Amino acid sequence: MSRKGDCLDNAPMESFFGSLKTGLVHRTRVRSRRDPKAALFEDIAIFCNRKRRHSSIGDRMPEQARIDMAAAMAA
């Protein structure tokens, strides 16, 4: 397991937050306190979970993977 000061312990989250900052935070202007929450939800729930291609499912979008799995189960 990881120990205190292990630089590899935090690598996945550092990568995620780096991508989030580059893709969303640094290119967004905020008008109210509600805007960042809505932008984060849209970026994570809609883009990352529905539209972004994932290598763990064969570089497909999650929606396409669900359709393919349903078709395979029906056949």
Coordinates of C-alpha atoms in Angstrom, one line a residue:
M1 CA 0.0 0.0 0.0
S2 CA 1.0 3.6 -0.1
R3 CA 3.0 5.4 2.5
K4 CA 3.2 9.0 3.5
G5 CA 5.1 10.9 0.9
D6 CA 4.7 8.4 -1.9
C7 CA 4.5 10.4 -5.1
L8 CA 2.6 7.8 -7.0
D9 CA -0.2 7.6 -4.4
N10 CA -2.0 10.7 -5.8
A11 CA -1.2 10.4 -9.5
P12 CA -4.8 9.5 -10.8
M13 CA -6.4 12.5 -9.0
E14 CA -3.6 14.9 -10.0
S15 CA -4.2 13.8 -13.6
F16 CA -7.9 14.3 -13.3
F17 CA -7.7 17.7 -11.7
G18 CA -5.0 18.8 -14.2
S19 CA -7.4 17.8 -17.1
L20 CA -10.3 19.5 -15.4
K21 CA -8.4 22.7 -14.9
T22 CA -7.0 22.8 -18.5
G23 CA -10.3 21.9 -20.1
L24 CA -12.8 23.7 -18.0
V25 CA -11.5 26.0 -15.3
H26 CA -9.0 28.1 -17.2
R27 CA -11.3 28.7 -20.2
T28 CA -14.5 29.6 -18.2
R29 CA -15.6 33.0 -17.0
V30 CA -17.8 32.9 -13.8
R31 CA -20.7 35.3 -13.3
S32 CA -22.2 33.8 -10.1
R33 CA -21.5 31.2 -7.5
R34 CA -23.9 28.8 -9.2
D35 CA -22.1 28.8 -12.5
P36 CA -19.0 26.7 -11.5
K37 CA -21.2 24.0 -10.0
A38 CA -23.3 23.7 -13.2
A39 CA -20.1 23.8 -15.3
L40 CA -18.5 21.0 -13.3
F41 CA -21.6 18.9 -13.4
E42 CA -21.9 19.3 -17.2
D43 CA -18.2 18.5 -17.7
I44 CA -18.1 15.5 -15.5
A45 CA -21.5 13.9 -15.7
I46 CA -22.2 14.7 -19.3
F47 CA -18.9 14.8 -21.1
C48 CA -16.7 12.4 -19.1
N49 CA -19.4 9.9 -18.4
R50 CA -21.3 10.0 -21.6
K51 CA -19.3 11.4 -24.5
R52 CA -15.6 10.9 -23.8
R53 CA -14.1 7.8 -25.2
H54 CA -12.8 5.3 -22.6
S55 CA -9.8 3.0 -23.2
S56 CA -11.2 0.5 -20.7
I57 CA -14.2 -0.2 -23.0
G58 CA -12.4 -0.4 -26.3
D59 CA -12.1 3.3 -27.0
R60 CA -15.8 3.7 -27.3
M61 CA -18.2 6.1 -25.7
P62 CA -20.1 4.6 -22.7
E63 CA -23.5 5.0 -24.5
Q64 CA -22.2 3.0 -27.5
A65 CA -20.8 0.3 -25.2
R66 CA -24.2 0.0 -23.5
I67 CA -25.9 -0.4 -26.9
D68 CA -23.4 -3.0 -28.0
M69 CA -23.8 -4.9 -24.8
A70 CA -27.6 -4.9 -25.0
A71 CA -27.4 -6.1 -28.6
A72 CA -25.1 -8.9 -27.6
M73 CA -27.4 -10.0 -24.8
A74 CA -30.4 -10.0 -27.0
A75 CA -28.8 -12.1 -29.7

